[in-house]
Coordinates of C-alpha atoms and ligand atoms in Angstrom, one line a residue:
M1 CA -21.8 -16.2 -16.0
P2 CA -22.2 -14.5 -12.5
K3 CA -24.8 -11.7 -12.6
R4 CA -25.2 -9.1 -9.8
R5 CA -27.4 -10.1 -7.0
P6 CA -31.0 -8.3 -6.7
S7 CA -29.7 -6.7 -3.4
R8 CA -27.3 -4.5 -5.5
V9 CA -29.7 -3.4 -8.1
P10 CA -29.5 0.4 -8.0
K11 CA -32.4 2.2 -6.9
P12 CA -34.2 3.8 -9.7
D13 CA -34.2 7.3 -8.2
A14 CA -30.4 7.2 -7.8
V15 CA -28.2 5.2 -9.9
P16 CA -25.2 5.0 -8.1
R17 CA -21.7 5.1 -9.6
S18 CA -19.9 1.9 -10.0
V19 CA -16.4 1.2 -9.7
T20 CA -14.4 -2.1 -10.4
F21 CA -11.0 -2.3 -8.4
V22 CA -8.4 -4.7 -9.6
G23 CA -5.6 -5.4 -7.6
S24 CA -2.9 -8.3 -6.5
E25 CA -3.5 -8.2 -2.8
V26 CA -6.4 -7.1 -0.5
L27 CA -6.8 -7.4 3.3
P28 CA -7.8 -9.6 5.0
F29 CA -7.1 -12.0 2.1
A30 CA -3.7 -11.5 1.0
K31 CA -0.8 -8.7 2.1
T32 CA 2.4 -8.0 1.8
G33 CA 2.5 -4.6 2.2
G34 CA 0.3 -1.3 2.1
L35 CA -1.5 -1.9 -1.0
A36 CA -3.4 -4.7 0.6
D37 CA -4.6 -2.1 3.2
V38 CA -5.5 0.5 0.5
L39 CA -7.7 -2.2 -1.3
S40 CA -9.5 -2.9 1.5
G41 CA -10.0 0.4 3.0
L42 CA -10.9 2.6 -0.1
P43 CA -13.6 0.3 -1.5
R44 CA -15.2 0.1 2.1
A45 CA -15.4 4.0 2.0
L46 CA -16.7 4.3 -1.3
G47 CA -19.3 1.6 -0.6
R48 CA -20.5 4.1 2.4
L49 CA -20.8 6.8 -0.1
G50 CA -23.3 4.6 -2.0
Y51 CA -20.9 3.7 -4.9
D52 CA -21.3 0.1 -6.0
V53 CA -18.0 -1.4 -5.8
T54 CA -16.4 -4.7 -6.8
V55 CA -12.9 -5.8 -6.1
V56 CA -11.4 -8.3 -8.3
M57 CA -8.1 -10.5 -7.1
P58 CA -6.8 -13.4 -7.6
R59 CA -8.0 -16.6 -5.6
Y60 CA -4.6 -17.5 -4.0
K61 CA -3.9 -20.6 -2.1
G62 CA -5.6 -20.5 1.4
I63 CA -8.4 -18.1 0.4
D64 CA -11.6 -19.8 1.0
A65 CA -14.0 -17.1 1.1
G66 CA -16.8 -16.8 -1.2
V67 CA -19.3 -18.7 -3.0
W68 CA -18.7 -20.1 -6.4
T69 CA -20.9 -18.3 -9.1
G70 CA -19.8 -19.4 -12.3
R71 CA -16.9 -19.8 -15.0
L72 CA -15.4 -17.2 -17.2
R73 CA -13.8 -17.6 -20.5
V74 CA -10.2 -16.0 -20.5
P75 CA -8.8 -15.7 -24.0
L76 CA -5.1 -15.6 -23.2
P77 CA -2.6 -17.6 -25.1
G78 CA -0.9 -20.5 -23.4
S79 CA -3.1 -20.1 -20.6
P80 CA -6.1 -22.2 -19.2
P81 CA -9.2 -21.3 -21.1
E82 CA -11.2 -20.6 -18.2
A83 CA -11.1 -19.2 -14.6
D84 CA -13.9 -20.0 -11.6
I85 CA -15.2 -17.0 -10.2
W86 CA -16.1 -16.8 -6.3
E87 CA -17.8 -13.9 -4.8
Q88 CA -18.6 -12.5 -1.4
E89 CA -20.2 -9.4 -0.1
I90 CA -17.5 -7.9 2.5
A91 CA -19.3 -4.6 3.3
A92 CA -22.1 -2.3 2.5
N93 CA -22.0 -2.3 -1.2
V94 CA -18.8 -3.9 -1.6
R95 CA -18.2 -7.3 -3.1
M96 CA -15.0 -9.3 -3.5
T97 CA -14.7 -11.3 -6.9
F98 CA -12.0 -13.8 -6.7
I99 CA -10.5 -15.1 -10.0
D100 CA -9.8 -19.0 -9.5
C101 CA -7.0 -20.5 -11.8
P102 CA -4.8 -22.8 -9.7
T103 CA -2.4 -23.1 -12.4
F104 CA -1.6 -19.6 -11.7
Y105 CA -2.5 -18.8 -8.1
D106 CA -2.4 -21.8 -6.2
R107 CA 1.1 -21.2 -4.6
D108 CA 3.1 -20.7 -1.5
T109 CA 3.6 -16.8 -1.9
L110 CA 2.3 -14.2 -4.1
Y111 CA 4.8 -13.1 -6.2
G112 CA 8.1 -15.4 -6.1
E113 CA 10.2 -17.4 -4.0
G114 CA 13.2 -16.0 -2.1
N115 CA 14.3 -13.1 -4.0
D116 CA 13.2 -14.2 -7.3
D117 CA 9.8 -13.5 -9.2
Y118 CA 7.7 -16.3 -10.4
A119 CA 9.0 -16.7 -14.2
D120 CA 5.5 -16.7 -15.4
N121 CA 4.2 -13.5 -13.5
P122 CA 3.7 -11.8 -16.8
R123 CA 1.0 -14.4 -17.6
R124 CA -0.3 -14.7 -14.0
F125 CA -1.0 -11.1 -13.9
A126 CA -2.2 -10.6 -17.7
F127 CA -4.6 -13.4 -16.7
L128 CA -6.0 -11.3 -13.8
A129 CA -6.3 -8.2 -16.1
L130 CA -8.3 -9.9 -18.8
A131 CA -10.5 -12.0 -16.5
A132 CA -11.3 -8.6 -14.6
L133 CA -12.3 -7.2 -18.0
E134 CA -14.3 -10.1 -19.0
Y135 CA -16.1 -10.2 -15.8
A136 CA -16.9 -6.5 -15.8
A137 CA -17.8 -6.7 -19.6
Q138 CA -20.4 -9.3 -18.6
Q139 CA -22.1 -7.4 -15.8
S140 CA -25.7 -6.2 -16.5
H141 CA -24.4 -2.8 -15.4
P142 CA -21.0 -2.5 -16.3
P143 CA -18.8 -0.4 -14.3
D144 CA -18.4 3.4 -14.9
V145 CA -14.9 3.1 -13.7
I146 CA -12.2 0.4 -13.6
H147 CA -9.5 1.3 -11.2
A148 CA -6.3 -0.7 -11.7
H149 CA -3.4 -0.6 -9.0
D150 CA 0.3 -1.2 -9.6
W151 CA 2.2 -3.0 -12.3
Q152 CA 0.3 -6.2 -11.5
C153 CA -2.8 -4.5 -13.0
G154 CA -1.0 -2.3 -15.7
L155 CA -2.4 -4.3 -18.6
V156 CA -6.1 -3.6 -17.5
P157 CA -6.3 -0.4 -19.4
V158 CA -4.2 -1.7 -22.1
Y159 CA -6.3 -4.7 -23.0
L160 CA -9.3 -2.6 -22.9
R161 CA -8.3 0.4 -25.1
A162 CA -5.9 -1.7 -27.4
R163 CA -8.6 -4.5 -28.3
P164 CA -11.4 -2.4 -29.7
G165 CA -14.3 -4.7 -30.2
S166 CA -13.4 -7.2 -27.7
F167 CA -15.1 -5.3 -24.7
E168 CA -18.1 -3.5 -26.3
T169 CA -20.1 -3.2 -23.3
L170 CA -17.3 -1.1 -21.6
A171 CA -17.2 1.5 -24.2
N172 CA -18.3 3.9 -21.9
T173 CA -15.8 2.7 -18.8
A174 CA -13.2 4.9 -17.8
T175 CA -9.7 3.7 -16.4
V176 CA -7.9 4.9 -13.5
F177 CA -4.4 3.6 -12.8
T178 CA -2.8 4.2 -9.4
I179 CA 0.9 3.8 -8.8
H180 CA 1.9 2.7 -5.3
N181 CA 5.5 2.3 -5.9
L182 CA 7.3 3.4 -9.1
A183 CA 10.2 1.0 -8.0
Y184 CA 8.3 -2.0 -9.3
Q185 CA 7.8 -1.7 -12.9
G186 CA 6.5 -5.0 -14.2
L187 CA 9.3 -5.5 -16.6
C188 CA 9.7 -8.7 -18.8
A189 CA 11.5 -9.5 -22.2
S190 CA 9.9 -8.1 -25.4
D191 CA 9.1 -11.4 -26.6
W192 CA 6.3 -11.7 -24.2
M193 CA 4.3 -9.3 -26.3
P194 CA 2.8 -12.0 -28.6
R195 CA 2.5 -14.6 -25.6
L196 CA 0.4 -11.8 -23.8
G197 CA -1.9 -11.5 -26.8
L198 CA -0.5 -8.0 -27.6
D199 CA 0.0 -6.7 -31.2
W200 CA 3.6 -5.5 -31.7
S201 CA 2.2 -2.1 -32.8
L202 CA 1.8 -1.5 -28.8
F203 CA 5.5 -2.0 -28.4
G204 CA 6.4 1.6 -28.9
L205 CA 7.8 4.5 -27.1
N206 CA 4.3 5.7 -26.2
G207 CA 3.2 2.1 -25.5
L208 CA 4.7 -0.6 -23.4
E209 CA 8.4 -0.5 -24.5
Y210 CA 10.9 0.5 -21.9
W211 CA 14.5 0.1 -22.9
G212 CA 13.9 -3.0 -25.1
R213 CA 11.8 -4.6 -22.6
V214 CA 7.8 -4.7 -21.8
S215 CA 6.9 -2.9 -18.8
F216 CA 3.4 -3.5 -17.5
L217 CA 3.5 -0.3 -15.2
K218 CA 4.4 1.9 -18.4
G219 CA 1.4 0.3 -20.2
G220 CA -0.8 1.2 -17.3
I221 CA 0.5 4.7 -17.4
N222 CA 0.1 5.3 -20.9
F223 CA -3.2 3.8 -21.8
C224 CA -5.4 4.7 -18.6
D225 CA -7.7 7.9 -18.7
L226 CA -6.2 9.1 -15.2
V227 CA -3.0 8.2 -13.3
T228 CA -2.8 8.7 -9.6
T229 CA -0.4 8.1 -7.0
V230 CA -0.8 8.1 -3.3
S231 CA 0.5 11.4 -2.2
P232 CA 0.7 14.8 -3.9
T233 CA 4.4 15.1 -2.9
Y234 CA 5.1 11.6 -4.4
A235 CA 3.3 12.8 -7.6
R236 CA 5.6 15.7 -7.9
E237 CA 8.7 13.7 -7.0
I238 CA 8.3 11.0 -9.6
Q239 CA 8.4 13.6 -12.4
T240 CA 12.1 14.1 -11.5
P241 CA 15.3 12.1 -12.2
E242 CA 15.9 11.7 -8.3
Y243 CA 12.7 9.7 -7.9
G244 CA 11.5 8.9 -11.3
F245 CA 13.4 5.6 -11.6
G246 CA 13.6 6.4 -15.4
F247 CA 9.8 7.1 -15.6
E248 CA 10.2 10.8 -15.1
G249 CA 9.5 11.6 -18.8
I250 CA 6.8 9.1 -19.2
L251 CA 5.0 10.7 -16.2
A252 CA 5.9 14.5 -17.2
R253 CA 4.1 13.5 -20.4
R254 CA 0.9 12.8 -18.5
S255 CA 1.5 15.3 -15.7
G256 CA -2.0 16.8 -16.6
D257 CA -3.4 13.7 -15.8
L258 CA -1.4 12.9 -12.8
V259 CA -3.1 13.3 -9.4
G260 CA -1.6 12.5 -5.9
I261 CA -4.2 11.6 -3.1
V262 CA -2.9 10.6 0.4
N263 CA -4.1 7.2 1.4
G264 CA -6.4 7.1 4.3
I265 CA -6.2 4.4 7.1
D266 CA -8.7 2.0 8.3
A267 CA -10.1 4.0 11.4
E268 CA -11.8 0.9 13.0
C269 CA -8.7 -1.6 12.6
W270 CA -6.5 1.2 13.8
N271 CA -8.2 2.5 16.6
P272 CA -6.5 2.4 20.0
S273 CA -9.6 2.8 21.8
R274 CA -10.8 -0.6 20.4
D275 CA -7.8 -2.6 19.5
R276 CA -8.1 -6.0 20.6
H277 CA -4.4 -6.5 20.4
L278 CA -3.7 -4.0 23.1
P279 CA -3.5 -5.0 26.9
R280 CA -5.4 -1.7 27.7
P281 CA -7.0 0.2 24.9
Y282 CA -6.9 3.8 25.3
T283 CA -8.1 7.2 24.1
A284 CA -6.6 10.7 24.0
S285 CA -7.3 11.3 27.9
T286 CA -6.1 7.7 29.0
V287 CA -3.0 7.8 26.6
T288 CA -0.2 7.7 29.0
A289 CA -1.4 4.8 31.2
G290 CA -2.6 2.8 28.0
K291 CA 0.6 3.3 26.2
R292 CA 2.5 2.3 29.3
E293 CA 0.7 -0.9 29.7
A294 CA 1.4 -1.8 26.0
K295 CA 5.1 -0.8 26.4
R296 CA 5.5 -3.2 29.1
V297 CA 4.1 -6.0 26.9
V298 CA 6.4 -4.9 24.1
L299 CA 9.5 -5.0 26.2
E300 CA 8.5 -8.4 27.6
R301 CA 7.8 -9.8 24.0
Y302 CA 11.2 -8.8 22.8
G303 CA 12.9 -9.8 26.2
L304 CA 13.9 -6.5 27.1
A305 CA 14.3 -5.7 30.7
G306 CA 10.8 -4.5 32.2
D307 CA 12.3 -2.6 35.1
E308 CA 11.2 1.0 36.2
Q309 CA 14.3 2.3 34.3
T310 CA 13.7 0.7 31.2
L311 CA 10.1 1.7 31.2
S312 CA 10.9 5.2 31.6
R313 CA 13.4 5.3 28.8
P314 CA 11.9 6.1 25.5
L315 CA 11.0 3.5 23.1
I316 CA 11.6 3.8 19.3
G317 CA 9.6 1.6 17.2
M318 CA 10.0 0.4 13.5
I319 CA 7.9 -2.0 11.5
S320 CA 9.0 -2.0 7.9
R321 CA 9.8 -4.2 4.9
M322 CA 13.6 -4.4 5.3
V323 CA 14.6 -2.9 1.8
D324 CA 16.4 0.0 0.6
Q325 CA 13.6 2.2 0.2
K326 CA 12.8 2.2 3.7
G327 CA 16.0 3.9 4.7
L328 CA 17.6 0.8 6.1
D329 CA 21.0 1.7 4.7
I330 CA 21.5 5.0 6.4
L331 CA 19.9 3.6 9.7
T332 CA 22.3 0.4 9.7
A333 CA 25.0 2.5 8.8
L334 CA 24.7 4.0 12.5
G335 CA 25.8 0.6 13.9
D336 CA 26.2 0.2 17.4
E337 CA 25.6 3.8 18.0
L338 CA 22.0 2.9 17.8
A339 CA 22.3 1.1 21.1
R340 CA 23.9 4.3 22.9
L341 CA 21.0 6.9 22.0
G342 CA 19.5 6.9 25.3
A343 CA 16.5 4.8 24.0
S344 CA 15.3 1.3 23.6
L345 CA 14.9 0.2 19.9
V346 CA 12.3 -2.6 19.0
V347 CA 12.2 -3.6 15.1
L348 CA 9.7 -6.0 13.3
G349 CA 10.1 -6.7 9.6
T350 CA 11.3 -9.1 6.7
G351 CA 13.3 -8.5 3.6
D352 CA 16.8 -8.4 2.4
G353 CA 19.0 -10.8 4.0
R354 CA 21.9 -8.3 5.0
Y355 CA 19.3 -6.0 6.9
E356 CA 17.6 -9.0 8.8
N357 CA 21.3 -10.1 9.9
F358 CA 22.2 -6.5 11.1
W359 CA 19.2 -6.5 13.3
R360 CA 19.7 -10.2 14.6
D361 CA 23.3 -9.2 15.2
I362 CA 22.9 -6.0 16.9
A363 CA 20.1 -7.3 19.0
T364 CA 22.4 -10.1 20.3
R365 CA 25.3 -7.5 20.9
H366 CA 22.9 -5.4 22.9
P367 CA 20.3 -7.6 24.5
A368 CA 18.9 -4.8 27.0
K369 CA 18.6 -2.2 24.5
V370 CA 17.6 -3.5 21.2
G371 CA 15.0 -6.2 20.2
A372 CA 14.6 -7.4 16.7
R373 CA 11.7 -9.8 15.2
I374 CA 12.4 -11.1 11.9
G375 CA 9.0 -12.1 10.4
F376 CA 5.4 -10.7 9.7
D377 CA 3.1 -10.3 12.4
E378 CA 0.0 -8.2 12.5
S379 CA -0.6 -8.6 16.1
L380 CA 2.7 -7.7 17.3
A381 CA 2.4 -4.5 14.8
H382 CA -0.5 -3.2 16.6
L383 CA 1.1 -3.6 19.9
I384 CA 4.4 -1.8 18.8
E385 CA 2.4 1.1 17.5
A386 CA 0.8 1.4 21.0
G387 CA 3.8 0.8 23.1
A388 CA 6.5 2.5 21.2
D389 CA 6.9 6.4 22.2
M390 CA 8.3 7.4 18.7
F391 CA 8.1 5.5 15.4
L392 CA 10.9 5.7 12.8
M393 CA 10.6 5.9 9.2
P394 CA 13.8 7.2 7.5
S395 CA 12.5 6.3 4.0
R396 CA 14.6 7.0 0.9
F397 CA 11.2 7.3 -0.8
E398 CA 7.9 6.7 0.4
P399 CA 4.9 6.9 -1.9
C400 CA 2.5 7.3 1.0
G401 CA 3.4 5.4 4.0
L402 CA 0.7 4.0 6.5
N403 CA 2.6 3.4 9.6
Q404 CA 3.1 7.0 10.3
M405 CA -0.5 7.7 10.3
Y406 CA -1.2 4.5 12.4
S407 CA 1.4 6.1 14.9
L408 CA 0.0 9.5 14.9
R409 CA -3.6 8.0 15.9
Y410 CA -1.8 5.8 18.6
G411 CA 0.2 9.0 20.3
T412 CA 3.2 7.7 18.8
V413 CA 5.4 10.4 17.5
P414 CA 6.7 9.7 14.1
I415 CA 10.3 10.6 13.1
V416 CA 10.4 10.7 9.4
R417 CA 12.5 11.7 6.5
A418 CA 10.6 14.6 4.3
T419 CA 9.8 12.7 1.4
G420 CA 6.4 11.5 -0.4
G421 CA 3.6 11.0 1.9
L422 CA 5.7 11.2 5.1
D423 CA 6.3 15.1 4.1
D424 CA 2.5 15.3 3.3
T425 CA 1.3 13.9 6.6
V426 CA 4.0 14.7 9.3
R427 CA 4.7 18.4 10.4
D428 CA 7.8 19.2 11.9
V429 CA 7.5 20.5 15.7
G430 CA 9.6 23.3 15.0
P431 CA 12.5 25.0 17.0
Q432 CA 10.1 25.3 20.1
N433 CA 8.9 21.9 20.0
S434 CA 5.5 23.8 20.0
E435 CA 4.0 23.0 16.6
G436 CA 3.2 20.1 14.1
N437 CA 3.0 16.5 15.2
G438 CA 6.3 14.7 14.5
F439 CA 10.0 15.2 13.8
K440 CA 11.1 15.5 10.1
F441 CA 14.7 15.5 8.4
T442 CA 15.6 16.1 4.8
P443 CA 18.9 15.1 3.5
Y444 CA 19.1 11.5 3.0
S445 CA 22.2 10.8 5.5
S446 CA 22.9 9.0 8.8
A447 CA 23.9 12.4 10.4
A448 CA 20.3 14.1 9.5
L449 CA 18.5 10.9 10.8
R450 CA 20.4 10.9 13.9
G451 CA 19.9 14.7 14.4
A452 CA 16.1 13.8 14.2
V453 CA 16.3 11.2 16.6
E454 CA 18.3 13.3 19.1
R455 CA 15.7 16.2 18.8
A456 CA 12.9 13.7 19.8
L457 CA 14.9 12.3 22.6
T458 CA 15.6 15.7 23.9
A459 CA 12.1 16.9 23.7
Y460 CA 10.6 13.5 25.5
P461 CA 11.4 14.3 29.0
D462 CA 9.1 17.5 29.0
R463 CA 6.1 15.7 29.7
R464 CA 3.6 18.5 29.0
T465 CA 5.1 19.4 25.7
W466 CA 5.1 15.7 24.7
K467 CA 1.5 15.3 25.8
L468 CA 0.3 18.3 23.6
L469 CA 2.4 16.8 20.7
Q470 CA 0.7 13.3 21.2
A471 CA -2.6 15.2 21.4
R472 CA -2.2 16.9 18.1
G473 CA -1.2 13.7 16.2
M474 CA -4.3 11.9 17.8
R475 CA -6.6 14.5 16.7
E476 CA -5.7 14.3 13.2
D477 CA -8.2 13.0 10.6
F478 CA -6.7 10.3 8.3
S479 CA -9.9 8.5 7.7
W480 CA -10.7 7.0 4.3
D481 CA -13.7 9.1 4.1
R482 CA -11.6 12.2 3.3
S483 CA -9.5 10.6 0.7
A484 CA -12.6 8.8 -0.9
D485 CA -14.3 12.1 -1.6
E486 CA -11.1 13.0 -3.6
Y487 CA -11.5 9.8 -5.5
V488 CA -15.0 10.6 -6.1
K489 CA -14.1 13.8 -7.8
L490 CA -11.4 12.1 -9.6
Y491 CA -13.8 9.5 -11.1
E492 CA -16.1 11.9 -12.3
R493 CA -13.1 13.7 -14.0
A494 CA -12.0 10.3 -15.6
I495 CA -15.6 9.6 -16.7
A496 CA -15.8 13.0 -18.5
S497 CA -12.3 12.8 -20.0
R498 CA -12.7 9.1 -21.2
R499 CA -10.3 8.3 -24.0
V500 CA -11.5 6.2 -26.8
A501 CA -8.6 6.1 -29.2
V502 CA -5.5 3.7 -28.8
M503 CA -2.5 5.7 -27.8
T504 CA 0.7 4.5 -29.4
Ligands
ADP601 P1 4.8 -0.5 2.1 O1 3.7 -0.8 1.2 O2 5.8 0.2 1.1 O3 5.5 -1.6 2.9 P2 3.3 1.0 3.9 O4 3.7 1.9 5.1 O5 2.4 1.6 2.9 O6 4.5 0.4 3.3 O7 2.6 -0.3 4.8 C1 3.3 -1.4 4.9 C2 2.1 -2.0 5.7 O8 2.4 -3.4 6.1 C3 1.7 -1.4 7.2 O9 0.3 -1.7 7.6 C4 2.7 -2.3 8.2 O10 2.2 -2.1 9.4 C5 2.7 -3.7 7.6 N1 3.9 -4.3 7.7 C6 4.9 -4.3 7.2 N2 6.0 -5.1 7.7 C7 5.4 -5.7 8.6 C8 5.5 -6.7 9.4 N3 6.8 -7.6 9.4 N4 4.6 -7.3 10.4 C9 3.4 -6.9 10.4 N5 3.0 -5.8 9.4 C10 3.8 -5.2 8.7
GLC602 C1 3.5 1.2 -1.4 C2 4.3 2.0 -1.0 C3 3.6 3.0 0.2 C4 2.2 3.1 0.2 C5 1.5 1.7 -0.3 C6 0.4 2.0 -0.4 O1 3.9 -0.3 -1.1 O2 5.8 1.7 -0.8 O3 4.5 3.9 0.6 O4 1.7 3.4 1.5 O5 2.2 1.3 -1.3 O6 -0.4 2.9 -1.4

C-alpha cells in the first residue's frame, strides 16, 4: 500500500493539519462544471497555507498522470476486489491520488451517455468512497479531515460512521460534506442498499431513505460532522421549499451545522494580464484596448461582422451549461427580441437539446447579431470573458457560480439574477449607476431579465461611469486564499465537534 513520501513528513515543530478531498472531477484532469474548478483551487490554496492535502478522484479514461504506487483492497459487493493507485504531486503540499478501476472508470464520459446516467453509477461512486476511505485509513498519518463533495461522494461519511471497526485509524478523523448543487441528489432504488454493502438499519428517515429510494446526497448530509455549501445565500435558500428540492426539512434539521462559503477563483488561470488565450493581455489601466482586441477576435470566431459599428456595439457573453438551472427558459422566451436589444450576443454551452436548437436557430436567423457555439471550449471561454462587455447569468438558482467572478476580474460587467452566490458576489449599480459592480434582477421572469439588460445597455454609452464600474469589479478579491481561511476555521470546528455515534 502506498505510503506518504518522505518529502511530505511534517516538520516536528509544526505538524500541519491534513485534509483528504474526495471528488468526482478535478481540473485539469476531468471537468463538466464548476466542481472541477473548486477541487483544483481550494486544495492548492490550503497547500499554500501549509496544510497537507490529498485529492482523491477516479482515474477516468484518458488520465495518464501520476505514477503507480500500489494496490488497494476495496470491499464492495459485486465489484472488482482491488483498485490500483496512481499518485502525483500537483502543487506545494498537494497530491492527487487516482483510483484506477477500469471496470468503472474507463468510459467515454464521466457520468453517463446522452441524458442517461450510467446504470451502475451507485456502484461506481460507492467504490470511489470506499477506496478513498481505505486509502486514507492506511496512511501513516491519517487525515484530520475528510472533505467529500456532492452526491457522488455522499457515501464517504456514511461508510466511515456506519461501519464501526472498519476504519479504526480514522477514529479521530472529522468529515465535511459540501453540496455544490442540491438538484443532483444521487437517487437509486432501495434494493441497492445490500448491493452497496449498507445495512437496512441505515435506510431510515434520518439515514439514506428519500421517498422510498436511496439518496447518496442525503447520506452525506446526515452522516457528516459539518455540511457546507458554496455561498451563504444558497445555504439559506436551500432551507426553504422554493430552493430545497424536497431537502429543506433535512437541511433545516442540520441548520446549526450548515455553513455557506463562497468559492474562490483560480487567480492565476483567470488573470487577464497573463491569459495566454487573449490576443492582448491587459490590466485595469489597459482594459479598454485589451478588451477591444479580444472583442475583435470573438466577433471573428463567431462570424459576426468586425466593422466599427459592430465593434462599438455592446457585446453580451454567456457561457453555461444549457439547463433550466441557468435561466435558459426565461432567456429563450424572449426569442427574436434578443436580436433587437441593441447589443450583439455570443453564447457558448452544451446541454438540453431544445436550448441548443434555440441558439442554433436564432443565430441562423440573425447572423449579424447573435453567435452560438454548441460545445465545450476552455480557450473560447477565456476569450469571451475578455471580449464581452457584459456577461449574462439569469439563473433560476445558483449555488455559487464562477463566471460572474471571472467576469468581474476581466472588466466584464455581470448581469445576474439575485440568487445564491450571484447575489453574494454581485452588487447592483443602484439608480445612479454609481455604486456596485453589476446589474441584478430578482423576479424570475423574462420581463425582469430584459429590464436588467436594458439598464446595462443604457449605462454603457457613458464611458466614464462604465470605466468606474469596470474598475470596481477588477479590484475585487475573489482569490481562493480568502475562502480557504474560512475553510480552515470550519475544519477546526469539524475536528472539535466530530461525531462518533451512528445517526439513524
Ligand atoms: P456549474 O458548475 O453549475 O456549471 P459554475 O459557474 O460554477 O457553474 O462553473 C461552470 C464552469 O464551467 C466555469 O468555469 C465555466 O467557464 C465552465 N463552462 C461551462 N460551460 C462551458 C463550455 N461550454 N465551455 C467551456 N467552459 C464552460
Ligand atoms: C455547482 C453549481 C455552481 C457552483 C459549482 C462549484 O455546479 O451549480 O453554482 O459554482 O457547483 O461549487
